[in-house]
Short mmCIF file of C-alpha atoms in Angstrom, two decimals:
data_model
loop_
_atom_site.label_atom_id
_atom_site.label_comp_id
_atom_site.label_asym_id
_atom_site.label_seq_id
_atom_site.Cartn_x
_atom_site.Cartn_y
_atom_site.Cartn_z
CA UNK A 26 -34.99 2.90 -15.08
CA UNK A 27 -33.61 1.21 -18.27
CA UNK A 28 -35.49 1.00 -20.98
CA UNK A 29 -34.29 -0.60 -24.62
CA UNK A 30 -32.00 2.10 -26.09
CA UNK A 31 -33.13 0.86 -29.85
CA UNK A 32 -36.22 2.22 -31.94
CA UNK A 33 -38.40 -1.33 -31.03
CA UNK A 34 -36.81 -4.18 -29.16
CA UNK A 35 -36.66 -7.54 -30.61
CA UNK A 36 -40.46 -7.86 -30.19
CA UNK A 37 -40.70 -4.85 -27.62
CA UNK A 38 -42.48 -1.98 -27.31
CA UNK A 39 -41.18 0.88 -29.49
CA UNK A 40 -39.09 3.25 -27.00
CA UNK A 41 -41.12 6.15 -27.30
CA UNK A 42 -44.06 4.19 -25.78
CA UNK A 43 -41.80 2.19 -23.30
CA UNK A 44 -40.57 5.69 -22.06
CA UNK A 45 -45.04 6.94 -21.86
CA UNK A 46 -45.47 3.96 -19.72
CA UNK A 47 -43.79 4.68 -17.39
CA UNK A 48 -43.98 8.11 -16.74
CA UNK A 49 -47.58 8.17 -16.76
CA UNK A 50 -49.30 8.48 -13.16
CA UNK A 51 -49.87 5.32 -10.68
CA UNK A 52 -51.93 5.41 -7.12
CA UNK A 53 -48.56 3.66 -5.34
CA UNK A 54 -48.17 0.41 -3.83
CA UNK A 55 -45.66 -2.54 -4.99
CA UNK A 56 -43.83 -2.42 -7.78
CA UNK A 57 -45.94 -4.43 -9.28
CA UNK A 58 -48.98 -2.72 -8.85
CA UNK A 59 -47.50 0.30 -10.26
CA UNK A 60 -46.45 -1.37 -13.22
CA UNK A 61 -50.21 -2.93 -13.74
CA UNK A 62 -51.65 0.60 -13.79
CA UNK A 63 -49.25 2.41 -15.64
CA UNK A 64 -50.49 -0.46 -18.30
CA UNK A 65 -53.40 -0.14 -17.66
CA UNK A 66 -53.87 3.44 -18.19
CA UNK A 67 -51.39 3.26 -21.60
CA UNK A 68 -54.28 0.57 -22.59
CA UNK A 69 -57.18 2.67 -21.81
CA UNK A 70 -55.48 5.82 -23.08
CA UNK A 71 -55.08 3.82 -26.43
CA UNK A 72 -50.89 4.06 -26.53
CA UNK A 73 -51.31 0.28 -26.63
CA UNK A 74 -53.73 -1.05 -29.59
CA UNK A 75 -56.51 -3.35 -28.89
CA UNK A 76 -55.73 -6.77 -30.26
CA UNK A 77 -51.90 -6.09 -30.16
CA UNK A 78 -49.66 -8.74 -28.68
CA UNK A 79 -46.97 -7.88 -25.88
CA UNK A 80 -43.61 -8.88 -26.30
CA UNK A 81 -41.78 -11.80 -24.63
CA UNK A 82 -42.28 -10.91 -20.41
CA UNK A 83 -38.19 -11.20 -20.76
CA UNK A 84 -38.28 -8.12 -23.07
CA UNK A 85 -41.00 -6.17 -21.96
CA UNK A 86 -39.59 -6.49 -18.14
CA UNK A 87 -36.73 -5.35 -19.70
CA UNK A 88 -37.72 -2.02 -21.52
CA UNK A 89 -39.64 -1.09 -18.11
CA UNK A 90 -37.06 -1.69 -16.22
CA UNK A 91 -38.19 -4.58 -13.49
CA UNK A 92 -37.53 -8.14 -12.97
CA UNK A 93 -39.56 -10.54 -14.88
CA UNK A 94 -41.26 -11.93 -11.39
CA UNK A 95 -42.61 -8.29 -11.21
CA UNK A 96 -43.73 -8.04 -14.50
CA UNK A 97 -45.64 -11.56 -14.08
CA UNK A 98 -47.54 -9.96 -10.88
CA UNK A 99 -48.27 -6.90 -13.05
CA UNK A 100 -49.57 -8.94 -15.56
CA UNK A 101 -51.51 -10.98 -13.53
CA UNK A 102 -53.58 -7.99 -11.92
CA UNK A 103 -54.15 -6.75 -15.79
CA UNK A 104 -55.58 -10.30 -16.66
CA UNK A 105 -57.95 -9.79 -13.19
CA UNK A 106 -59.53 -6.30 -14.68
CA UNK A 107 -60.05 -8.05 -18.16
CA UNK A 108 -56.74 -5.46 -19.92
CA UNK A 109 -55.15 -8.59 -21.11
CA UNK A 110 -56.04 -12.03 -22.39
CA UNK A 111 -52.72 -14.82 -22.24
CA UNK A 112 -53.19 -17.63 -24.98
CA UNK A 113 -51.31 -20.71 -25.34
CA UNK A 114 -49.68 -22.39 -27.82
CA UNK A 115 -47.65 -21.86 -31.25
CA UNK A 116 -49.15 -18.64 -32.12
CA UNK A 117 -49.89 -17.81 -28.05
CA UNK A 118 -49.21 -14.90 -25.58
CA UNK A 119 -50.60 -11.83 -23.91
CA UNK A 120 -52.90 -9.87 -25.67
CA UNK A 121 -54.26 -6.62 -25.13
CA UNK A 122 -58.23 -6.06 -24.90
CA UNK A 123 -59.18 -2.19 -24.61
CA UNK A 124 -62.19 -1.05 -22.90
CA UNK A 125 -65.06 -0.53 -24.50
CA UNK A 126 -65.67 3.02 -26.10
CA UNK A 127 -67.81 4.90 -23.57
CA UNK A 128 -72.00 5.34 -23.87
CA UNK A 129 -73.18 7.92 -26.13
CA UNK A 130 -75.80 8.66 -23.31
CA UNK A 131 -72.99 9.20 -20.44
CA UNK A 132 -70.93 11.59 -22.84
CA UNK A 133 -73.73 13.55 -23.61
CA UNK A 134 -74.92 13.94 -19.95
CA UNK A 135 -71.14 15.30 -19.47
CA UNK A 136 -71.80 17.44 -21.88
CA UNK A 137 -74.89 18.99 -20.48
CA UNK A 138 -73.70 19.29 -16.99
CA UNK A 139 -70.73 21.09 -17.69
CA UNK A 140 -70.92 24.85 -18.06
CA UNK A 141 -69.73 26.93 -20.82
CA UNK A 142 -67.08 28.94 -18.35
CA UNK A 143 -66.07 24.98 -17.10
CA UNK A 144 -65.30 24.15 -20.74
CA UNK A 145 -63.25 27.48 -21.49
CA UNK A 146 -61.26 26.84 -18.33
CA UNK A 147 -60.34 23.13 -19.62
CA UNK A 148 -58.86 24.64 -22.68
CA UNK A 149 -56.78 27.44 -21.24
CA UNK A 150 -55.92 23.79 -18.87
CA UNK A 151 -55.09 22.23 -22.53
CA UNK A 152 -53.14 25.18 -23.84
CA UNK A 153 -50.92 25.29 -21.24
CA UNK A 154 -49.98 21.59 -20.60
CA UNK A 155 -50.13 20.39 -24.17
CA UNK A 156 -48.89 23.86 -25.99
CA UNK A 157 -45.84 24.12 -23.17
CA UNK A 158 -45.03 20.27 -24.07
CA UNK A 159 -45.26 20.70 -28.21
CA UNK A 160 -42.72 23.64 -27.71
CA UNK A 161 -40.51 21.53 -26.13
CA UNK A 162 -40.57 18.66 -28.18
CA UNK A 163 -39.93 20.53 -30.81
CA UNK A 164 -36.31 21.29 -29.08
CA UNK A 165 -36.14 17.74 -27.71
CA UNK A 166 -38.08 14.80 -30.24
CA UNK A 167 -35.78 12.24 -31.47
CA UNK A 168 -35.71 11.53 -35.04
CA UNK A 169 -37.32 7.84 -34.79
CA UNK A 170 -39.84 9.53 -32.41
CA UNK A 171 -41.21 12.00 -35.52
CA UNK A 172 -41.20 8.47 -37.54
CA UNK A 173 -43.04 6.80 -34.95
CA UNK A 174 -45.64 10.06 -34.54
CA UNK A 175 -46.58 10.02 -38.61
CA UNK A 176 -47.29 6.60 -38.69
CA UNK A 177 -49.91 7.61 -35.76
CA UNK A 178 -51.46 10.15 -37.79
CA UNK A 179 -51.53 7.55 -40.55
CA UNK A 180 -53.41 5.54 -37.86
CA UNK A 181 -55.54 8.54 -37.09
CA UNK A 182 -56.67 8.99 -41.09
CA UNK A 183 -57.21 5.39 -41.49
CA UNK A 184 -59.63 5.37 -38.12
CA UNK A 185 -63.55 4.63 -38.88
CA UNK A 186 -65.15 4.99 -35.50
CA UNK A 187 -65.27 7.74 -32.94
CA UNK A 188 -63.80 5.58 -30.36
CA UNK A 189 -60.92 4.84 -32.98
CA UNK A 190 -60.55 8.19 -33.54
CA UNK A 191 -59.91 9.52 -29.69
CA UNK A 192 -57.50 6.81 -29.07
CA UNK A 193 -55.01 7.44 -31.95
CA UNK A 194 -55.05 11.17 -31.53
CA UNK A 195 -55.28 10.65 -27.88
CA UNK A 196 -51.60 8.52 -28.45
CA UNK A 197 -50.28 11.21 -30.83
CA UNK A 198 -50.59 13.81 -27.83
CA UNK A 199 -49.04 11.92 -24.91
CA UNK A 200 -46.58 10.70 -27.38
CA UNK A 201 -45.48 14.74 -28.12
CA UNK A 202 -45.02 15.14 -24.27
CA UNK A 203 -43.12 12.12 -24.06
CA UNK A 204 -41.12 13.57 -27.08
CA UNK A 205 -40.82 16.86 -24.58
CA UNK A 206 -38.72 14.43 -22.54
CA UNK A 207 -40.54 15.33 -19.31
CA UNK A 208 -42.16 13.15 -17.17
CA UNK A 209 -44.40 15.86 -15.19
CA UNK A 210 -45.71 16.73 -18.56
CA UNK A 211 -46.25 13.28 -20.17
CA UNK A 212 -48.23 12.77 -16.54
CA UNK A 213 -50.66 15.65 -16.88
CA UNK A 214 -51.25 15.22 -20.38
CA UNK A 215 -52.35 11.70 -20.05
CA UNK A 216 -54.31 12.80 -16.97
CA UNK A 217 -56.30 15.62 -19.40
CA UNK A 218 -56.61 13.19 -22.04
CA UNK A 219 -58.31 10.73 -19.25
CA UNK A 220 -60.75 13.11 -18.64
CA UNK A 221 -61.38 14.99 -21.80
CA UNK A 222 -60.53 12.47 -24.75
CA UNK A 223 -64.17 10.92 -25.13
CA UNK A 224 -65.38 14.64 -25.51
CA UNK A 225 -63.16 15.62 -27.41
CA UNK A 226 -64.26 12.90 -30.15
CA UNK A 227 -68.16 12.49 -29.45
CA UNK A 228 -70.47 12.89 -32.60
CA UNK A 229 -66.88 14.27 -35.04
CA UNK A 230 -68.15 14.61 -38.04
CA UNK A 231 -65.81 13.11 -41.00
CA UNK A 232 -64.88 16.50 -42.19
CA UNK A 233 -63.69 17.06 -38.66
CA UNK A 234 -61.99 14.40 -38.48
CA UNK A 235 -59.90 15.33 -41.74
CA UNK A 236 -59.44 18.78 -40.26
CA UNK A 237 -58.20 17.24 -37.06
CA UNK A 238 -55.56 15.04 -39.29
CA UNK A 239 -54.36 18.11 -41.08
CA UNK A 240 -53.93 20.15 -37.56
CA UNK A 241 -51.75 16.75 -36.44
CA UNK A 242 -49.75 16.79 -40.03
CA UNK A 243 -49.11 20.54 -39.55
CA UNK A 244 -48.09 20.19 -35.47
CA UNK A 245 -45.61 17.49 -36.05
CA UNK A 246 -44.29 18.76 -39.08
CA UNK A 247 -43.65 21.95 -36.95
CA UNK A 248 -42.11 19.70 -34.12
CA UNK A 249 -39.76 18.48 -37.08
CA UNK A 250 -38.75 21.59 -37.87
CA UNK A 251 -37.41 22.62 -34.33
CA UNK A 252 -40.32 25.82 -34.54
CA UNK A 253 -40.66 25.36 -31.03
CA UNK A 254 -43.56 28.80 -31.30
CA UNK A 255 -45.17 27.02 -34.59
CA UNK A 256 -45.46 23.60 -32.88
CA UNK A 257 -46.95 25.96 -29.85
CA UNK A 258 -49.14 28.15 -31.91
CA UNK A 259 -50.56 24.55 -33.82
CA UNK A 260 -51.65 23.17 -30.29
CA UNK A 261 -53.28 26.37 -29.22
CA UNK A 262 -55.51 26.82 -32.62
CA UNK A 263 -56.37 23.21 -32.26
CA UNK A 264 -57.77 23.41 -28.79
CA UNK A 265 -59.22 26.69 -29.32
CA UNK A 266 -61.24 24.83 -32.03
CA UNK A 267 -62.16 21.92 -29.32
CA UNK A 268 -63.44 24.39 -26.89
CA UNK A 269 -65.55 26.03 -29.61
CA UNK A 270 -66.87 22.68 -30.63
CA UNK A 271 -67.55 21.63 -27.06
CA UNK A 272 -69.54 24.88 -26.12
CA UNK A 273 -71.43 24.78 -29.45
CA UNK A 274 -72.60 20.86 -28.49
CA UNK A 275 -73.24 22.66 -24.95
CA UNK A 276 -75.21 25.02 -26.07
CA UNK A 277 -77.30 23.19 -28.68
CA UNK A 278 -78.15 21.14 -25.89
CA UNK A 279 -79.07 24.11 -23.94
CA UNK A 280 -81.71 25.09 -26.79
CA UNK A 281 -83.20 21.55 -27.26
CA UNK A 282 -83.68 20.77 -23.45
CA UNK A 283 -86.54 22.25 -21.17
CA UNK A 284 -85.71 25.12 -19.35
CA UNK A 285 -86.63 23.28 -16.23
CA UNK A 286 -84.83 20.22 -16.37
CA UNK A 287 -81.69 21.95 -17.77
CA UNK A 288 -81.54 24.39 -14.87
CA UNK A 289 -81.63 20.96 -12.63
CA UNK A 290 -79.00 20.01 -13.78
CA UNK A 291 -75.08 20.22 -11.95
CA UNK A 292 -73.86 22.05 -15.04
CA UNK A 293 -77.47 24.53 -15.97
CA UNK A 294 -77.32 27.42 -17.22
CA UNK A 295 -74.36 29.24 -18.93
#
């Protein structure tokens, strides 16, 4: 599929992100309908900001590759699940309108009924996919790509809330298996980030958030480098710290929750 050869088309999507879309994962169907949730899941993942404006449907049809009839279908299903908003006028167009951040209550009933082993697995899961796609990056990112990744870390510092937070770094990590130029990758990252990314971000304390920027600053600066085993080695210290985070939480739930109801639960017990 084509997609605009230049850093940002005139009022595109910048390539790196044009290139995400569409190699993240879709349930089949029409064109069409592939095209709405492959948007859709770049909006949920946070690749595409809440508030920001799409380009013209003549552009963006063009960096995904489709004709502008499919694009208006796609479009069209968004608008039905309440992704996008379309305004009229001088100062009109289609807008982008990300989920809601999820309950505080359903993350930390996650939390609980996940085991300690189920959380260690996840992270060997993490080291593999996301350590196997900053090593190749490193070989692979484009120039404007390491551009485009600081000025997500820059978005990542500048982030208040949690739910801030998880979707910056969640776009700097699909956006360093995009830079790995592999679609399988850029799929199964964006899959893990789906299911872990909330996690990953619940009750971060500011001081771990600044850690968290430095670990991105130190990963991409790596990926810059072409240290394909330092852009690794980054990755794998970061989600070792994760895990350790996520089975402290675990655990400190464990010690605060009756014995009876926490052995009730799908996840009880170590």
């Amino acid at each position: 599929m084509a997609v605009a050869k230049n850093a940002r088309g005139a009022g595109g999507l910048t390539t790196v992100t044009a290139r995400t879309v569409l190699a993240l994962p879709h349930g089949g169907g029409g064109r069409a309908d592939q095209i709405a949730q492959q948007l859709g899941r770049a909006i949920q993942l946070g690749l595409i900001s809440d508030g920001a404006r799409f380009p013209t449907e003549i552009s963006l049809a063009d960096q995904l590759g489709v004709a502008t009839v499919t694009l208006r279908e796609a479009l069209a299903v968004l608008r039905s699940q309440g992704l996008v908003l379309t305004r009229r006028g001088r100062d009109g167009g289609t807008f982008v309108r990300a989920p809601e951040a999820a309950r505080t209550t359903t993350l930390t009933t996650r939390i609980r009924n996940t085991s300690v082993q189920e959380f260690r697995e996840l992270g060997d899961h993490r080291k593999a996919i996301s350590g196997m796609a900053a090593a190749l990056a490193a070989e692979r990112t484009a120039p404007e790509e390491i551009a485009d990744l600081r000025l997500q870390i820059e978005r990542l510092r500048a982030a208040g809330s949690g739910h801030e937070r998880r979707r910056a770094d969640t776009q700097i990590s699909i956006q360093i298996a995009a830079g790995a130029q592999s679609s399988r990758l850029t799929r199964e990252e964006s899959r893990l980030q789906a299911e872990v990314g909330d996690l990953l971000w619940f009750d971060v304390s500011d001081a771990e958030h600044h850690a968290c920027v430095v670990a991105r600053l130190a990963l991409v600066e790596a990926i810059h480098r072409g240290d394909a085993d330092g852009a690794r080695a980054e990755v794998e210290r970061h989600i070792a710290a994760d895990t350790a985070r996520l089975v402290r939480l675990r655990m400190e739930m464990y010690r605060s929750t009756p014995s009876a109801a926490f052995a009730a639960s799908p996840g009880g017990g170590r």
